[in-house]
Every structure is written in structure tokens, then in C-alpha cells.
XYZ file of C-alpha atoms in Angstrom:
285
model
C -63.112 -16.966 162.974
C -63.302 -14.182 165.529
C -64.536 -10.937 163.998
C -62.002 -8.081 163.983
C -62.376 -5.513 166.736
C -64.412 -2.465 165.680
C -61.532 -0.035 165.128
C -62.330 3.533 164.123
C -61.096 2.768 160.606
C -63.485 -0.175 160.291
C -66.401 1.741 161.784
C -65.785 4.592 159.340
C -65.850 2.140 156.440
C -69.037 0.476 157.689
C -70.770 3.847 157.967
C -70.037 5.011 154.406
C -69.658 1.830 152.337
C -73.380 1.431 151.498
C -73.368 4.978 150.106
C -70.632 4.000 147.673
C -72.338 0.668 146.920
C -75.386 2.211 145.220
C -73.211 2.306 142.088
C -73.474 -1.476 141.842
C -77.039 -2.151 142.880
C -79.289 0.784 141.957
C -81.239 1.068 138.721
C -79.851 4.434 137.608
C -76.187 3.406 137.096
C -77.255 0.341 135.101
C -79.542 2.481 132.938
C -76.819 5.087 132.459
C -74.355 2.451 131.266
C -76.887 1.209 128.747
C -77.601 4.759 127.612
C -73.938 5.374 126.721
C -73.933 2.261 124.568
C -72.565 -0.477 126.799
C -74.293 -3.765 125.903
C -73.860 -5.567 129.231
C -74.098 -4.811 132.951
C -70.566 -6.052 133.563
C -69.160 -3.666 130.985
C -70.830 -0.918 132.983
C -69.298 -2.258 136.176
C -65.730 -2.417 134.930
C -65.769 0.838 132.954
C -67.481 2.694 135.766
C -64.994 1.467 138.325
C -61.706 1.943 136.453
C -62.656 4.950 134.291
C -60.478 7.444 136.223
C -57.443 5.294 135.325
C -58.163 5.538 131.600
C -58.885 2.880 128.996
C -57.300 -0.033 130.848
C -56.775 -3.375 129.228
C -57.487 -6.681 130.980
C -54.076 -7.223 132.597
C -53.966 -3.868 134.372
C -57.654 -3.975 135.254
C -57.345 -7.475 136.725
C -54.472 -6.279 138.883
C -56.405 -3.374 140.373
C -59.761 -5.117 140.870
C -57.838 -8.142 142.240
C -60.562 -10.600 143.249
C -61.933 -11.159 139.735
C -60.886 -13.980 137.445
C -58.629 -12.706 134.644
C -60.813 -14.415 132.051
C -63.886 -12.591 133.305
C -62.211 -9.202 133.095
C -60.918 -10.008 129.601
C -64.469 -10.688 128.397
C -65.363 -7.042 128.957
C -62.122 -5.068 128.670
C -60.833 -3.684 126.377
C -63.971 -4.385 124.307
C -66.003 -1.921 126.386
C -63.823 0.960 125.196
C -65.073 0.438 121.640
C -68.508 1.552 122.877
C -67.564 4.435 125.156
C -64.672 6.452 126.558
C -63.388 6.669 130.127
C -64.563 10.281 130.325
C -68.093 9.390 129.242
C -68.232 6.387 131.564
C -67.043 8.502 134.485
C -69.599 11.238 133.872
C -72.366 8.652 133.536
C -71.362 6.981 136.804
C -71.281 10.210 138.828
C -74.494 11.614 137.360
C -76.389 8.358 137.855
C -75.359 7.734 141.456
C -76.275 11.313 142.288
C -79.710 10.661 140.789
C -80.016 7.458 142.826
C -79.191 9.191 146.100
C -81.557 12.079 145.388
C -84.340 9.593 144.636
C -83.816 7.251 147.551
C -82.574 9.282 150.499
C -84.841 11.421 152.666
C -84.135 15.175 152.866
C -81.367 16.135 155.277
C -79.860 19.394 156.469
C -76.570 17.675 157.317
C -75.376 16.814 153.813
C -72.994 19.736 153.398
C -71.413 18.960 156.759
C -71.008 15.277 155.899
C -69.484 16.186 152.533
C -67.064 18.553 154.290
C -65.980 15.870 156.749
C -65.531 13.217 154.072
C -63.478 15.619 151.976
C -61.254 16.118 155.011
C -60.929 12.358 155.394
C -59.914 12.042 151.743
C -57.194 14.633 152.244
C -55.737 12.318 154.893
C -55.317 9.439 152.432
C -51.903 8.384 151.230
C -51.954 7.012 147.694
C -48.612 5.246 147.297
C -49.366 1.776 145.932
C -53.066 2.609 145.683
C -53.887 3.194 141.990
C -57.673 3.102 142.158
C -57.893 5.432 145.125
C -55.327 7.798 143.611
C -57.243 7.995 140.340
C -60.590 8.609 142.021
C -59.056 11.268 144.255
C -58.148 13.262 141.136
C -61.755 13.411 139.884
C -63.187 16.906 140.067
C -65.733 17.050 142.924
C -69.335 17.537 141.754
C -71.231 20.615 142.866
C -74.143 18.970 144.689
C -73.593 17.623 148.195
C -74.910 14.100 147.611
C -72.644 13.510 144.627
C -69.697 14.925 146.591
C -70.505 12.532 149.411
C -70.587 9.606 146.995
C -67.294 10.575 145.380
C -65.551 10.972 148.745
C -67.014 7.658 149.936
C -65.672 6.071 146.757
C -62.151 7.426 147.285
C -62.216 6.173 150.885
C -63.557 2.811 149.780
C -60.936 2.327 147.088
C -58.224 3.574 149.459
C -59.215 0.907 151.959
C -59.668 -1.649 149.179
C -56.243 -0.984 147.701
C -54.805 -1.398 151.188
C -56.671 -4.675 151.571
C -55.109 -5.903 148.331
C -51.665 -4.916 149.612
C -52.324 -6.841 152.825
C -53.553 -9.932 150.986
C -50.638 -9.959 148.549
C -48.189 -9.481 151.428
C -49.790 -12.552 153.040
C -49.088 -14.572 149.890
C -52.669 -14.746 148.616
C -53.645 -14.419 144.973
C -57.065 -13.002 144.144
C -58.781 -16.375 144.120
C -57.015 -17.418 147.338
C -58.282 -14.303 149.073
C -61.752 -15.133 147.776
C -61.682 -18.702 149.093
C -60.371 -17.717 152.500
C -63.033 -15.004 152.703
C -65.720 -17.609 151.976
C -64.140 -19.860 154.610
C -64.731 -17.197 157.266
C -68.480 -17.713 156.817
C -69.038 -14.056 155.954
C -70.226 -14.870 152.422
C -71.172 -18.032 150.541
C -69.363 -19.668 147.663
C -72.579 -19.522 145.649
C -72.734 -15.738 146.010
C -69.085 -15.025 145.322
C -67.739 -17.571 142.853
C -70.024 -16.779 139.921
C -69.945 -13.060 140.683
C -66.149 -13.042 140.436
C -65.967 -15.356 137.421
C -64.003 -18.272 138.864
C -64.547 -21.723 137.383
C -64.894 -24.886 139.448
C -61.427 -25.884 138.232
C -59.982 -22.550 139.423
C -61.694 -23.028 142.758
C -60.421 -26.557 143.260
C -56.837 -25.652 142.351
C -56.833 -22.804 144.864
C -58.473 -24.979 147.513
C -55.792 -27.632 147.157
C -53.058 -25.028 147.433
C -54.581 -23.545 150.567
C -54.937 -26.978 152.137
C -51.295 -27.712 151.312
C -50.307 -24.447 153.012
C -52.269 -25.425 156.107
C -54.722 -22.536 155.750
C -57.822 -24.652 154.999
C -58.742 -28.048 156.395
C -60.273 -30.906 154.426
C -63.770 -29.549 155.075
C -62.823 -26.153 153.552
C -62.826 -24.389 156.890
C -60.047 -22.138 158.074
C -57.447 -23.854 160.183
C -56.002 -22.106 163.206
C -53.209 -20.844 160.966
C -55.684 -19.758 158.299
C -57.839 -17.935 160.818
C -54.809 -16.112 162.165
C -53.811 -15.117 158.640
C -57.255 -13.715 157.857
C -57.286 -11.772 161.113
C -53.866 -10.365 160.291
C -55.066 -9.272 156.855
C -58.055 -7.486 158.381
C -55.883 -5.858 161.040
C -53.401 -4.752 158.386
C -56.270 -3.387 156.294
C -57.439 -1.284 159.238
C -53.894 -0.119 159.923
C -53.383 0.872 156.302
C -56.684 2.796 156.406
C -55.591 4.923 159.363
C -54.798 8.067 157.356
C -58.401 9.282 157.034
C -58.982 8.539 160.732
C -55.974 10.655 161.685
C -57.184 13.478 159.438
C -60.624 13.491 161.047
C -59.587 12.801 164.629
C -61.710 10.650 166.900
C -64.460 13.253 167.262
C -64.574 13.749 163.483
C -64.884 10.021 162.847
C -67.727 9.804 165.343
C -69.465 12.734 163.652
C -69.161 11.051 160.248
C -70.598 7.854 161.720
C -73.451 9.808 163.273
C -74.288 11.572 160.001
C -73.646 8.759 157.514
C -75.127 5.797 159.363
C -78.800 6.846 158.959
C -78.230 7.333 155.218
C -76.539 3.959 154.829
C -79.163 2.180 156.896
C -81.902 3.746 154.783
C -80.229 2.489 151.602
C -80.047 -1.030 153.038
C -83.457 -1.100 154.673
C -85.175 0.253 151.553
C -83.570 -2.465 149.442
C -81.359 -0.229 147.311
C -78.269 -2.028 148.643
C -78.932 -5.712 149.436
C -77.240 -7.315 152.415
C -75.475 -9.739 152.181
C -73.817 -8.810 148.906
C -70.662 -9.787 146.987
C -68.764 -6.593 147.874
C -69.266 -6.976 151.607
C -71.158 -3.723 152.162
C -72.721 -4.013 155.636
C -75.746 -2.572 157.344
C -73.979 -0.263 159.791
């Protein structure tokens, strides 16, 4: 599959995504989840991600996180809310990622400027049909620059992610179908993604057969010409649906964000805080 062209929307995402991704890979968020009483890492993941939406049950949470198996989500929600509240989970997530960034990133005099630019990008987001992004956009910004940067990166990430879900659903793909076709691009392995998203071998095989019947996968589980075109269309639609922040920043603003955020993101990857490759697709920009 030919990689999508590096649009400004995609380059903006690449520059800031590793900053958001510390929430999933650094030690501090995992420790914070344990400290508020959550008995498993995955409870920390789901509560920390959907907390701004309230105490979601499994059906609603599965819909917004999309690529996860419903049974996996149901193992952790709503049970997690018997150990903590959305407000506590949200505070723990923001405090812990701020601690991670302060620990891992070198000093910089450009943080306030980057936070200002990312806040401007967030103001360019449209939130219709984007529940996760809308909820995160309503979170009160923290006072320190690094935590503000993380929160803005999170809104932008969920805005793009919600748009990606819209594009995949419009293309007729369920969560597992999107997962299989993503694996078929060669960008990530089945071994990395299947267990991480909770799909059984039976789930995988049923989706594979359906995709073959639709002419999207061949018998060797590679994308057909039609499947490759569909994946490219989804990525192009994702970029198009992420154009609001780009318009708010303007081309020069996007380039300034890339210039300021890329060294931070590269440091997080190169120092091992955010592994690449990873299940969420965070790149080394």
C-alpha cells in the first residue's frame, strides 16, 4: 500500500502524537492509576481515556474507543467505576502525565509558545460527531505549560481519532475490520495488535472471511487493489476531517508547531518513553 501523502494535517499529528502517547507507556500514569485504587493496567487505560465523558458503561465505551473488542471493554467497565470516579481518574491522568513530561523532557524556553499554538489549534476543532474530542476539549486547562501541551495534544489526537472512526464506519468497516485492514497494510503486526485490542482468533477469522468476501483482502491476507484503495481513502478522509486545526493555525502556524513539538516527540521516542512501533500508531516524527 502506498503511504498517504504528508499533508499538513498528518504532519501536525505526527509531531504531537508521541506527546499524547506518554499516557499509555510511561510509568507515572500506571502508578497513578494504581494509587487511586484501580487493580489493573487496563482499568487505568479505559478510565483515563473516557473519564471526561463520565462513568461510561461497556456499550458506550466500546463505541467511542472503536477498535477494541466489546468483551475486552466489558471486562473493565463498568467495574472500574466501583474503585474510582471519573473526576478522580481524570485528575490522576493529567497530574501523572505532567510529571512524566517534567521528568523526561529537557528544559525548553519554547513551551509557553507551543502551548499557545496548540490551544489555537484546538479552537479550530469542530466536535460534531466527535464525543471523545468534545469531552476532552471541555477539561479545564492545567496551569503548567507541559500539562497544557499534553491536554491540547490529547484533544487534537481524539479529534483526529474520532474523525478516523467516522471515515472507517462510512467505509463499512467495523472495529475489527479496521484492525485487520490496518494490519494488512504492513504498518503493524497481528501479534502486536490482536491481543492488545482483545480480539479472539475466532473474531479474527470471521472478520478475515468477510473482508475476503468483500474483495478487500486476498487469500494471503494482503490488501487487494480494492482494499488498498479503501484504506487510502480512509486515510485521506481522516486528514480531510482533521483540517480544522490546520485552518486555525495557518500553514506558518502548523510549521511552527512542527518545529517546536518534533524535538520533544523525538526525545520521548529516542529515550524509550514511547516505544515505536506501538499499538496506537504513534510515530517517530
